[in-house]
JSON list of C-alpha atoms in Angstrom, two decimals:
[
{"chain": "A", "resi": 268, "resn": "UNK", "atom": "CA", "xyz": [-15.47, -24.88, 16.21]},
{"chain": "A", "resi": 269, "resn": "UNK", "atom": "CA", "xyz": [-14.55, -22.33, 13.59]},
{"chain": "A", "resi": 270, "resn": "UNK", "atom": "CA", "xyz": [-16.14, -18.98, 14.22]},
{"chain": "A", "resi": 271, "resn": "UNK", "atom": "CA", "xyz": [-15.75, -17.90, 10.62]},
{"chain": "A", "resi": 272, "resn": "UNK", "atom": "CA", "xyz": [-15.96, -20.38, 7.77]},
{"chain": "A", "resi": 273, "resn": "UNK", "atom": "CA", "xyz": [-15.08, -19.59, 4.19]},
{"chain": "A", "resi": 274, "resn": "UNK", "atom": "CA", "xyz": [-15.70, -22.76, 2.24]},
{"chain": "A", "resi": 275, "resn": "UNK", "atom": "CA", "xyz": [-14.32, -21.60, -1.11]},
{"chain": "A", "resi": 276, "resn": "UNK", "atom": "CA", "xyz": [-10.52, -21.70, -1.17]},
{"chain": "A", "resi": 277, "resn": "UNK", "atom": "CA", "xyz": [-10.56, -20.38, -4.75]},
{"chain": "A", "resi": 278, "resn": "UNK", "atom": "CA", "xyz": [-13.04, -18.76, -7.09]},
{"chain": "A", "resi": 279, "resn": "UNK", "atom": "CA", "xyz": [-12.85, -17.78, -10.74]},
{"chain": "A", "resi": 280, "resn": "UNK", "atom": "CA", "xyz": [-15.01, -15.19, -12.45]},
{"chain": "A", "resi": 281, "resn": "UNK", "atom": "CA", "xyz": [-15.15, -13.59, -15.84]},
{"chain": "A", "resi": 282, "resn": "UNK", "atom": "CA", "xyz": [-14.51, -9.87, -16.02]},
{"chain": "A", "resi": 283, "resn": "UNK", "atom": "CA", "xyz": [-17.73, -7.84, -15.75]},
{"chain": "A", "resi": 284, "resn": "UNK", "atom": "CA", "xyz": [-19.60, -10.74, -14.17]},
{"chain": "A", "resi": 285, "resn": "UNK", "atom": "CA", "xyz": [-20.84, -10.80, -10.58]},
{"chain": "A", "resi": 286, "resn": "UNK", "atom": "CA", "xyz": [-19.37, -13.16, -8.01]},
{"chain": "A", "resi": 287, "resn": "UNK", "atom": "CA", "xyz": [-20.43, -14.24, -4.52]},
{"chain": "A", "resi": 288, "resn": "UNK", "atom": "CA", "xyz": [-17.91, -15.17, -1.87]},
{"chain": "A", "resi": 289, "resn": "UNK", "atom": "CA", "xyz": [-19.36, -17.23, 0.94]},
{"chain": "A", "resi": 290, "resn": "UNK", "atom": "CA", "xyz": [-18.95, -16.64, 4.65]},
{"chain": "A", "resi": 291, "resn": "UNK", "atom": "CA", "xyz": [-20.75, -18.31, 7.51]},
{"chain": "A", "resi": 292, "resn": "UNK", "atom": "CA", "xyz": [-20.20, -17.47, 11.15]},
{"chain": "A", "resi": 293, "resn": "UNK", "atom": "CA", "xyz": [-20.87, -18.91, 14.55]},
{"chain": "A", "resi": 294, "resn": "UNK", "atom": "CA", "xyz": [-21.75, -16.80, 17.55]},
{"chain": "A", "resi": 295, "resn": "UNK", "atom": "CA", "xyz": [-24.18, -16.77, 20.43]},
{"chain": "A", "resi": 296, "resn": "UNK", "atom": "CA", "xyz": [-23.84, -13.00, 20.85]},
{"chain": "A", "resi": 297, "resn": "UNK", "atom": "CA", "xyz": [-26.70, -10.74, 19.87]},
{"chain": "A", "resi": 298, "resn": "UNK", "atom": "CA", "xyz": [-24.35, -7.88, 19.08]},
{"chain": "A", "resi": 299, "resn": "UNK", "atom": "CA", "xyz": [-21.61, -8.50, 16.56]},
{"chain": "A", "resi": 300, "resn": "UNK", "atom": "CA", "xyz": [-20.10, -7.03, 13.44]},
{"chain": "A", "resi": 301, "resn": "UNK", "atom": "CA", "xyz": [-19.08, -8.65, 10.20]},
{"chain": "A", "resi": 302, "resn": "UNK", "atom": "CA", "xyz": [-16.33, -7.35, 7.97]},
{"chain": "A", "resi": 303, "resn": "UNK", "atom": "CA", "xyz": [-14.80, -8.15, 4.64]},
{"chain": "A", "resi": 304, "resn": "UNK", "atom": "CA", "xyz": [-11.21, -7.34, 3.76]},
{"chain": "A", "resi": 305, "resn": "UNK", "atom": "CA", "xyz": [-9.36, -7.60, 0.47]},
{"chain": "A", "resi": 306, "resn": "UNK", "atom": "CA", "xyz": [-5.71, -8.61, 0.37]},
{"chain": "A", "resi": 307, "resn": "UNK", "atom": "CA", "xyz": [-4.04, -8.12, -3.02]},
{"chain": "A", "resi": 308, "resn": "UNK", "atom": "CA", "xyz": [-0.77, -9.82, -3.86]},
{"chain": "A", "resi": 309, "resn": "UNK", "atom": "CA", "xyz": [1.09, -6.82, -2.44]},
{"chain": "A", "resi": 310, "resn": "UNK", "atom": "CA", "xyz": [-0.06, -7.96, 1.00]},
{"chain": "A", "resi": 311, "resn": "UNK", "atom": "CA", "xyz": [-1.94, -5.06, 2.55]},
{"chain": "A", "resi": 312, "resn": "UNK", "atom": "CA", "xyz": [-5.37, -5.56, 4.12]},
{"chain": "A", "resi": 313, "resn": "UNK", "atom": "CA", "xyz": [-8.02, -3.30, 2.65]},
{"chain": "A", "resi": 314, "resn": "UNK", "atom": "CA", "xyz": [-11.32, -2.85, 4.42]},
{"chain": "A", "resi": 315, "resn": "UNK", "atom": "CA", "xyz": [-14.27, -3.33, 2.07]},
{"chain": "A", "resi": 316, "resn": "UNK", "atom": "CA", "xyz": [-17.55, -3.46, 3.91]},
{"chain": "A", "resi": 317, "resn": "UNK", "atom": "CA", "xyz": [-19.16, -3.77, 7.34]},
{"chain": "A", "resi": 318, "resn": "UNK", "atom": "CA", "xyz": [-22.48, -5.24, 8.50]},
{"chain": "A", "resi": 319, "resn": "UNK", "atom": "CA", "xyz": [-23.80, -4.90, 12.02]},
{"chain": "A", "resi": 320, "resn": "UNK", "atom": "CA", "xyz": [-25.95, -7.60, 13.53]},
{"chain": "A", "resi": 321, "resn": "UNK", "atom": "CA", "xyz": [-28.73, -5.13, 14.17]},
{"chain": "A", "resi": 322, "resn": "UNK", "atom": "CA", "xyz": [-28.64, -3.58, 10.73]},
{"chain": "A", "resi": 323, "resn": "UNK", "atom": "CA", "xyz": [-31.87, -4.35, 8.95]},
{"chain": "A", "resi": 324, "resn": "UNK", "atom": "CA", "xyz": [-30.60, -3.56, 5.49]},
{"chain": "A", "resi": 325, "resn": "UNK", "atom": "CA", "xyz": [-27.75, -5.25, 3.67]},
{"chain": "A", "resi": 326, "resn": "UNK", "atom": "CA", "xyz": [-24.62, -3.14, 3.56]},
{"chain": "A", "resi": 327, "resn": "UNK", "atom": "CA", "xyz": [-23.46, -1.79, 0.22]},
{"chain": "A", "resi": 328, "resn": "UNK", "atom": "CA", "xyz": [-20.27, 0.03, -0.78]},
{"chain": "A", "resi": 329, "resn": "UNK", "atom": "CA", "xyz": [-20.00, 0.74, -4.45]},
{"chain": "A", "resi": 330, "resn": "UNK", "atom": "CA", "xyz": [-19.65, -2.57, -6.27]},
{"chain": "A", "resi": 331, "resn": "UNK", "atom": "CA", "xyz": [-19.57, -4.49, -3.00]},
{"chain": "A", "resi": 332, "resn": "UNK", "atom": "CA", "xyz": [-22.64, -5.65, -1.18]},
{"chain": "A", "resi": 333, "resn": "UNK", "atom": "CA", "xyz": [-23.07, -7.95, 1.75]},
{"chain": "A", "resi": 334, "resn": "UNK", "atom": "CA", "xyz": [-25.85, -10.53, 1.58]},
{"chain": "A", "resi": 335, "resn": "UNK", "atom": "CA", "xyz": [-26.64, -10.80, 5.28]},
{"chain": "A", "resi": 336, "resn": "UNK", "atom": "CA", "xyz": [-28.89, -13.68, 6.29]},
{"chain": "A", "resi": 337, "resn": "UNK", "atom": "CA", "xyz": [-28.99, -13.60, 10.05]},
{"chain": "A", "resi": 338, "resn": "UNK", "atom": "CA", "xyz": [-31.05, -16.73, 10.62]},
{"chain": "A", "resi": 339, "resn": "UNK", "atom": "CA", "xyz": [-28.64, -18.72, 8.47]},
{"chain": "A", "resi": 340, "resn": "UNK", "atom": "CA", "xyz": [-25.63, -16.95, 9.99]},
{"chain": "A", "resi": 341, "resn": "UNK", "atom": "CA", "xyz": [-24.23, -16.09, 6.62]},
{"chain": "A", "resi": 342, "resn": "UNK", "atom": "CA", "xyz": [-22.62, -12.90, 5.38]},
{"chain": "A", "resi": 343, "resn": "UNK", "atom": "CA", "xyz": [-21.72, -13.42, 1.76]},
{"chain": "A", "resi": 344, "resn": "UNK", "atom": "CA", "xyz": [-19.83, -10.78, -0.18]},
{"chain": "A", "resi": 345, "resn": "UNK", "atom": "CA", "xyz": [-21.18, -9.95, -3.62]},
{"chain": "A", "resi": 346, "resn": "UNK", "atom": "CA", "xyz": [-18.91, -8.19, -6.08]},
{"chain": "A", "resi": 347, "resn": "UNK", "atom": "CA", "xyz": [-20.77, -6.86, -9.08]},
{"chain": "A", "resi": 348, "resn": "UNK", "atom": "CA", "xyz": [-19.18, -6.14, -12.45]},
{"chain": "A", "resi": 349, "resn": "UNK", "atom": "CA", "xyz": [-15.85, -7.79, -11.56]},
{"chain": "A", "resi": 350, "resn": "UNK", "atom": "CA", "xyz": [-12.67, -6.07, -12.64]},
{"chain": "A", "resi": 351, "resn": "UNK", "atom": "CA", "xyz": [-9.20, -7.51, -13.17]},
{"chain": "A", "resi": 352, "resn": "UNK", "atom": "CA", "xyz": [-8.05, -5.52, -10.15]},
{"chain": "A", "resi": 353, "resn": "UNK", "atom": "CA", "xyz": [-10.46, -7.48, -7.97]},
{"chain": "A", "resi": 354, "resn": "UNK", "atom": "CA", "xyz": [-8.14, -10.49, -8.17]},
{"chain": "A", "resi": 355, "resn": "UNK", "atom": "CA", "xyz": [-7.02, -10.96, -4.58]},
{"chain": "A", "resi": 356, "resn": "UNK", "atom": "CA", "xyz": [-7.58, -12.87, -1.36]},
{"chain": "A", "resi": 357, "resn": "UNK", "atom": "CA", "xyz": [-10.78, -11.97, 0.45]},
{"chain": "A", "resi": 358, "resn": "UNK", "atom": "CA", "xyz": [-11.18, -12.43, 4.18]},
{"chain": "A", "resi": 359, "resn": "UNK", "atom": "CA", "xyz": [-14.38, -12.44, 6.17]},
{"chain": "A", "resi": 360, "resn": "UNK", "atom": "CA", "xyz": [-14.07, -11.43, 9.82]},
{"chain": "A", "resi": 361, "resn": "UNK", "atom": "CA", "xyz": [-16.37, -11.14, 12.79]},
{"chain": "A", "resi": 362, "resn": "UNK", "atom": "CA", "xyz": [-16.14, -9.06, 15.88]},
{"chain": "A", "resi": 363, "resn": "UNK", "atom": "CA", "xyz": [-18.21, -10.05, 18.92]},
{"chain": "A", "resi": 364, "resn": "UNK", "atom": "CA", "xyz": [-19.06, -7.93, 21.91]},
{"chain": "A", "resi": 365, "resn": "UNK", "atom": "CA", "xyz": [-18.89, -10.56, 24.65]},
{"chain": "A", "resi": 366, "resn": "UNK", "atom": "CA", "xyz": [-17.02, -9.39, 27.71]},
{"chain": "A", "resi": 367, "resn": "UNK", "atom": "CA", "xyz": [-15.81, -6.26, 25.99]},
{"chain": "A", "resi": 368, "resn": "UNK", "atom": "CA", "xyz": [-13.45, -8.14, 23.72]},
{"chain": "A", "resi": 369, "resn": "UNK", "atom": "CA", "xyz": [-13.82, -6.80, 20.24]},
{"chain": "A", "resi": 370, "resn": "UNK", "atom": "CA", "xyz": [-10.96, -8.65, 18.65]},
{"chain": "A", "resi": 371, "resn": "UNK", "atom": "CA", "xyz": [-11.96, -9.86, 15.21]},
{"chain": "A", "resi": 372, "resn": "UNK", "atom": "CA", "xyz": [-11.73, -13.47, 14.15]},
{"chain": "A", "resi": 373, "resn": "UNK", "atom": "CA", "xyz": [-10.76, -14.01, 10.53]},
{"chain": "A", "resi": 374, "resn": "UNK", "atom": "CA", "xyz": [-11.69, -16.77, 8.14]},
{"chain": "A", "resi": 375, "resn": "UNK", "atom": "CA", "xyz": [-9.11, -18.60, 6.06]},
{"chain": "A", "resi": 376, "resn": "UNK", "atom": "CA", "xyz": [-9.88, -16.53, 3.01]},
{"chain": "A", "resi": 377, "resn": "UNK", "atom": "CA", "xyz": [-11.01, -17.07, -0.57]},
{"chain": "A", "resi": 378, "resn": "UNK", "atom": "CA", "xyz": [-8.70, -16.47, -3.49]},
{"chain": "A", "resi": 379, "resn": "UNK", "atom": "CA", "xyz": [-10.55, -14.72, -6.31]},
{"chain": "A", "resi": 380, "resn": "UNK", "atom": "CA", "xyz": [-9.18, -14.69, -9.84]},
{"chain": "A", "resi": 381, "resn": "UNK", "atom": "CA", "xyz": [-10.85, -12.50, -12.42]},
{"chain": "A", "resi": 382, "resn": "UNK", "atom": "CA", "xyz": [-10.34, -13.62, -16.01]},
{"chain": "A", "resi": 383, "resn": "UNK", "atom": "CA", "xyz": [-10.41, -11.16, -18.92]},
{"chain": "B", "resi": 227, "resn": "UNK", "atom": "CA", "xyz": [-6.94, 10.12, 3.82]},
{"chain": "B", "resi": 228, "resn": "UNK", "atom": "CA", "xyz": [-5.06, 9.22, 7.02]},
{"chain": "B", "resi": 229, "resn": "UNK", "atom": "CA", "xyz": [-3.43, 5.81, 7.03]},
{"chain": "B", "resi": 230, "resn": "UNK", "atom": "CA", "xyz": [-1.44, 3.47, 9.20]},
{"chain": "B", "resi": 231, "resn": "UNK", "atom": "CA", "xyz": [2.18, 3.18, 8.17]},
{"chain": "B", "resi": 232, "resn": "UNK", "atom": "CA", "xyz": [4.67, 0.43, 8.96]},
{"chain": "B", "resi": 233, "resn": "UNK", "atom": "CA", "xyz": [8.42, 0.15, 8.65]},
{"chain": "B", "resi": 234, "resn": "UNK", "atom": "CA", "xyz": [10.30, -1.67, 7.35]},
{"chain": "B", "resi": 235, "resn": "UNK", "atom": "CA", "xyz": [8.27, -3.28, 4.59]},
{"chain": "B", "resi": 236, "resn": "UNK", "atom": "CA", "xyz": [10.55, -6.31, 4.66]},
{"chain": "B", "resi": 237, "resn": "UNK", "atom": "CA", "xyz": [12.94, -7.44, 7.39]},
{"chain": "B", "resi": 238, "resn": "UNK", "atom": "CA", "xyz": [15.33, -10.34, 7.12]},
{"chain": "B", "resi": 239, "resn": "UNK", "atom": "CA", "xyz": [16.95, -11.53, 10.32]},
{"chain": "B", "resi": 240, "resn": "UNK", "atom": "CA", "xyz": [18.86, -14.49, 11.63]},
{"chain": "B", "resi": 241, "resn": "UNK", "atom": "CA", "xyz": [17.36, -16.89, 14.11]},
{"chain": "B", "resi": 242, "resn": "UNK", "atom": "CA", "xyz": [17.97, -15.76, 17.67]},
{"chain": "B", "resi": 243, "resn": "UNK", "atom": "CA", "xyz": [18.23, -12.08, 16.78]},
{"chain": "B", "resi": 244, "resn": "UNK", "atom": "CA", "xyz": [15.94, -9.38, 18.11]},
{"chain": "B", "resi": 245, "resn": "UNK", "atom": "CA", "xyz": [13.74, -7.40, 15.74]},
{"chain": "B", "resi": 246, "resn": "UNK", "atom": "CA", "xyz": [11.62, -4.33, 16.22]},
{"chain": "B", "resi": 247, "resn": "UNK", "atom": "CA", "xyz": [8.74, -3.68, 13.89]},
{"chain": "B", "resi": 248, "resn": "UNK", "atom": "CA", "xyz": [7.46, -0.14, 13.79]},
{"chain": "B", "resi": 249, "resn": "UNK", "atom": "CA", "xyz": [4.06, 1.31, 13.18]},
{"chain": "B", "resi": 250, "resn": "UNK", "atom": "CA", "xyz": [2.58, 4.77, 13.12]},
{"chain": "B", "resi": 251, "resn": "UNK", "atom": "CA", "xyz": [-1.15, 4.51, 13.80]},
{"chain": "B", "resi": 252, "resn": "UNK", "atom": "CA", "xyz": [-3.68, 7.08, 12.64]},
{"chain": "B", "resi": 253, "resn": "UNK", "atom": "CA", "xyz": [-3.18, 10.13, 14.81]},
{"chain": "B", "resi": 254, "resn": "UNK", "atom": "CA", "xyz": [-6.55, 10.39, 16.55]},
{"chain": "B", "resi": 255, "resn": "UNK", "atom": "CA", "xyz": [-6.92, 6.67, 17.12]},
{"chain": "B", "resi": 256, "resn": "UNK", "atom": "CA", "xyz": [-6.71, 5.29, 20.63]},
{"chain": "B", "resi": 257, "resn": "UNK", "atom": "CA", "xyz": [-6.56, 1.53, 20.15]},
{"chain": "B", "resi": 258, "resn": "UNK", "atom": "CA", "xyz": [-3.67, -0.26, 18.54]},
{"chain": "B", "resi": 259, "resn": "UNK", "atom": "CA", "xyz": [-3.21, -3.84, 17.45]},
{"chain": "B", "resi": 260, "resn": "UNK", "atom": "CA", "xyz": [-0.70, -6.27, 16.06]},
{"chain": "B", "resi": 261, "resn": "UNK", "atom": "CA", "xyz": [-1.66, -9.24, 13.89]},
{"chain": "B", "resi": 262, "resn": "UNK", "atom": "CA", "xyz": [0.34, -11.96, 12.24]},
{"chain": "B", "resi": 263, "resn": "UNK", "atom": "CA", "xyz": [-0.28, -13.81, 9.01]},
{"chain": "B", "resi": 264, "resn": "UNK", "atom": "CA", "xyz": [1.87, -16.81, 8.20]},
{"chain": "B", "resi": 265, "resn": "UNK", "atom": "CA", "xyz": [2.16, -17.23, 4.46]},
{"chain": "B", "resi": 266, "resn": "UNK", "atom": "CA", "xyz": [-1.01, -18.66, 2.98]},
{"chain": "B", "resi": 267, "resn": "UNK", "atom": "CA", "xyz": [-2.84, -18.73, 6.29]},
{"chain": "B", "resi": 268, "resn": "UNK", "atom": "CA", "xyz": [-5.40, -16.58, 8.03]},
{"chain": "B", "resi": 269, "resn": "UNK", "atom": "CA", "xyz": [-4.76, -13.43, 9.95]},
{"chain": "B", "resi": 270, "resn": "UNK", "atom": "CA", "xyz": [-4.19, -14.06, 13.67]},
{"chain": "B", "resi": 271, "resn": "UNK", "atom": "CA", "xyz": [-4.55, -11.56, 16.49]},
{"chain": "B", "resi": 272, "resn": "UNK", "atom": "CA", "xyz": [-1.49, -10.98, 18.66]},
{"chain": "B", "resi": 273, "resn": "UNK", "atom": "CA", "xyz": [-2.14, -8.08, 20.99]},
{"chain": "B", "resi": 274, "resn": "UNK", "atom": "CA", "xyz": [-4.20, -4.96, 21.56]},
{"chain": "B", "resi": 275, "resn": "UNK", "atom": "CA", "xyz": [-2.97, -1.83, 23.31]},
{"chain": "B", "resi": 276, "resn": "UNK", "atom": "CA", "xyz": [-4.80, 1.05, 24.89]},
{"chain": "B", "resi": 277, "resn": "UNK", "atom": "CA", "xyz": [-3.82, 3.81, 27.27]},
{"chain": "B", "resi": 278, "resn": "UNK", "atom": "CA", "xyz": [-0.21, 2.66, 27.32]},
{"chain": "B", "resi": 279, "resn": "UNK", "atom": "CA", "xyz": [-0.90, -0.87, 28.34]},
{"chain": "B", "resi": 280, "resn": "UNK", "atom": "CA", "xyz": [-1.83, -4.20, 26.85]},
{"chain": "B", "resi": 281, "resn": "UNK", "atom": "CA", "xyz": [-5.58, -4.66, 26.94]},
{"chain": "B", "resi": 282, "resn": "UNK", "atom": "CA", "xyz": [-5.72, -8.11, 25.42]},
{"chain": "B", "resi": 283, "resn": "UNK", "atom": "CA", "xyz": [-3.33, -10.69, 24.04]},
{"chain": "B", "resi": 284, "resn": "UNK", "atom": "CA", "xyz": [-3.55, -14.07, 22.38]},
{"chain": "B", "resi": 285, "resn": "UNK", "atom": "CA", "xyz": [-1.76, -17.31, 23.18]},
{"chain": "B", "resi": 286, "resn": "UNK", "atom": "CA", "xyz": [0.70, -16.52, 20.41]},
{"chain": "B", "resi": 287, "resn": "UNK", "atom": "CA", "xyz": [1.88, -13.41, 22.25]},
{"chain": "B", "resi": 288, "resn": "UNK", "atom": "CA", "xyz": [4.27, -15.10, 24.66]},
{"chain": "B", "resi": 289, "resn": "UNK", "atom": "CA", "xyz": [7.27, -13.77, 26.57]},
{"chain": "B", "resi": 290, "resn": "UNK", "atom": "CA", "xyz": [9.37, -13.30, 23.44]},
{"chain": "B", "resi": 291, "resn": "UNK", "atom": "CA", "xyz": [7.00, -10.55, 22.28]},
{"chain": "B", "resi": 292, "resn": "UNK", "atom": "CA", "xyz": [6.56, -7.09, 23.70]},
{"chain": "B", "resi": 293, "resn": "UNK", "atom": "CA", "xyz": [4.87, -3.91, 22.57]},
{"chain": "B", "resi": 294, "resn": "UNK", "atom": "CA", "xyz": [5.58, -0.32, 23.36]},
{"chain": "B", "resi": 295, "resn": "UNK", "atom": "CA", "xyz": [4.44, 3.16, 22.50]},
{"chain": "B", "resi": 296, "resn": "UNK", "atom": "CA", "xyz": [7.72, 4.97, 23.03]},
{"chain": "B", "resi": 297, "resn": "UNK", "atom": "CA", "xyz": [6.39, 8.38, 22.00]},
{"chain": "B", "resi": 298, "resn": "UNK", "atom": "CA", "xyz": [3.17, 9.98, 20.87]},
{"chain": "B", "resi": 299, "resn": "UNK", "atom": "CA", "xyz": [3.21, 8.50, 17.41]},
{"chain": "B", "resi": 300, "resn": "UNK", "atom": "CA", "xyz": [5.06, 5.17, 17.19]},
{"chain": "B", "resi": 301, "resn": "UNK", "atom": "CA", "xyz": [3.81, 1.75, 18.23]},
{"chain": "B", "resi": 302, "resn": "UNK", "atom": "CA", "xyz": [6.35, -1.04, 18.17]},
{"chain": "B", "resi": 303, "resn": "UNK", "atom": "CA", "xyz": [6.41, -4.81, 18.32]},
{"chain": "B", "resi": 304, "resn": "UNK", "atom": "CA", "xyz": [9.61, -6.38, 19.58]},
{"chain": "B", "resi": 305, "resn": "UNK", "atom": "CA", "xyz": [10.44, -10.02, 19.07]},
{"chain": "B", "resi": 306, "resn": "UNK", "atom": "CA", "xyz": [13.28, -10.83, 21.43]},
{"chain": "B", "resi": 307, "resn": "UNK", "atom": "CA", "xyz": [14.82, -13.99, 20.05]},
{"chain": "B", "resi": 308, "resn": "UNK", "atom": "CA", "xyz": [13.38, -14.80, 16.67]},
{"chain": "B", "resi": 309, "resn": "UNK", "atom": "CA", "xyz": [12.58, -18.33, 15.60]},
{"chain": "B", "resi": 310, "resn": "UNK", "atom": "CA", "xyz": [12.08, -19.73, 12.12]},
{"chain": "B", "resi": 311, "resn": "UNK", "atom": "CA", "xyz": [8.35, -19.99, 12.78]},
{"chain": "B", "resi": 312, "resn": "UNK", "atom": "CA", "xyz": [8.14, -16.25, 13.41]},
{"chain": "B", "resi": 313, "resn": "UNK", "atom": "CA", "xyz": [8.48, -15.73, 9.67]},
{"chain": "B", "resi": 314, "resn": "UNK", "atom": "CA", "xyz": [5.23, -14.07, 8.69]},
{"chain": "B", "resi": 315, "resn": "UNK", "atom": "CA", "xyz": [3.58, -10.85, 7.64]},
{"chain": "B", "resi": 316, "resn": "UNK", "atom": "CA", "xyz": [2.98, -8.62, 10.66]},
{"chain": "B", "resi": 317, "resn": "UNK", "atom": "CA", "xyz": [0.18, -6.11, 10.46]},
{"chain": "B", "resi": 318, "resn": "UNK", "atom": "CA", "xyz": [-0.36, -3.15, 12.69]},
{"chain": "B", "resi": 319, "resn": "UNK", "atom": "CA", "xyz": [-3.88, -1.73, 12.96]},
{"chain": "B", "resi": 320, "resn": "UNK", "atom": "CA", "xyz": [-5.57, 1.07, 14.81]},
{"chain": "B", "resi": 321, "resn": "UNK", "atom": "CA", "xyz": [-9.12, 2.05, 15.61]},
{"chain": "B", "resi": 322, "resn": "UNK", "atom": "CA", "xyz": [-10.76, 5.18, 16.88]},
{"chain": "B", "resi": 323, "resn": "UNK", "atom": "CA", "xyz": [-12.69, 3.40, 19.60]},
{"chain": "B", "resi": 324, "resn": "UNK", "atom": "CA", "xyz": [-13.60, -0.02, 20.83]},
{"chain": "B", "resi": 325, "resn": "UNK", "atom": "CA", "xyz": [-16.78, -1.69, 19.72]},
{"chain": "B", "resi": 326, "resn": "UNK", "atom": "CA", "xyz": [-18.23, -4.16, 17.28]},
{"chain": "B", "resi": 327, "resn": "UNK", "atom": "CA", "xyz": [-18.72, -1.52, 14.60]},
{"chain": "B", "resi": 328, "resn": "UNK", "atom": "CA", "xyz": [-15.43, 0.30, 14.77]},
{"chain": "B", "resi": 329, "resn": "UNK", "atom": "CA", "xyz": [-13.31, -0.49, 11.80]},
{"chain": "B", "resi": 330, "resn": "UNK", "atom": "CA", "xyz": [-9.69, -1.34, 12.34]},
{"chain": "B", "resi": 331, "resn": "UNK", "atom": "CA", "xyz": [-7.45, 0.32, 9.80]},
{"chain": "B", "resi": 332, "resn": "UNK", "atom": "CA", "xyz": [-4.58, -1.92, 8.80]},
{"chain": "B", "resi": 333, "resn": "UNK", "atom": "CA", "xyz": [-1.11, -0.88, 7.79]},
{"chain": "B", "resi": 334, "resn": "UNK", "atom": "CA", "xyz": [0.60, -2.34, 4.72]},
{"chain": "B", "resi": 335, "resn": "UNK", "atom": "CA", "xyz": [2.43, -4.94, 6.79]},
{"chain": "B", "resi": 336, "resn": "UNK", "atom": "CA", "xyz": [6.02, -5.90, 7.48]},
{"chain": "B", "resi": 337, "resn": "UNK", "atom": "CA", "xyz": [7.19, -9.16, 5.99]},
{"chain": "B", "resi": 338, "resn": "UNK", "atom": "CA", "xyz": [9.55, -10.79, 8.47]},
{"chain": "B", "resi": 339, "resn": "UNK", "atom": "CA", "xyz": [11.83, -13.52, 7.22]},
{"chain": "B", "resi": 340, "resn": "UNK", "atom": "CA", "xyz": [13.84, -15.45, 9.79]},
{"chain": "B", "resi": 341, "resn": "UNK", "atom": "CA", "xyz": [16.71, -17.48, 8.38]}
]
């Protein structure tokens, strides 16, 4: 079973609009972390935001916020006021604490295109 | 802001040749990682390294791969006899500590093309 599922292979949004990128995860651990990374066409992986499983509040970083719904095992990324520079691949990742292995598992990614 | 650097940015090699990909992790970080991303696919973990030894590796990291920290700053990935399917983007990452909340900082990647 996939540990991280990103069901949207591609998303389009108008500049200045908000967009939500979906991510669901599968774990039986109580302690885990959820991450979002941005990968522009140049290829580098840019860390955006982190949410811990015990965090009671949704994480926010500037225009990025994480809509964390623990019972539904979802960790959707919300980008407010989209900019042309937000066009990129976005990867959701999870790190579990079982057995001391903290290696993250990545989803397949969502390609976001921001239209002017 | 400190960052992970990788060289070269692009490497082209012939099948069967050995390649060494180089990384300089962030200086106070203790944990180092290599990942691979085949074009259009998700990022896959290869190996983690701590205290001068491999701490974890994936099924992908077979005998043709090796890692080394030859000095206090560099962290290298060697692919002994490259195959066409090794063509991918290789990312190095480092983290300050080990734990669910510790962010891994990724380098810009090396694009390896095997012909």
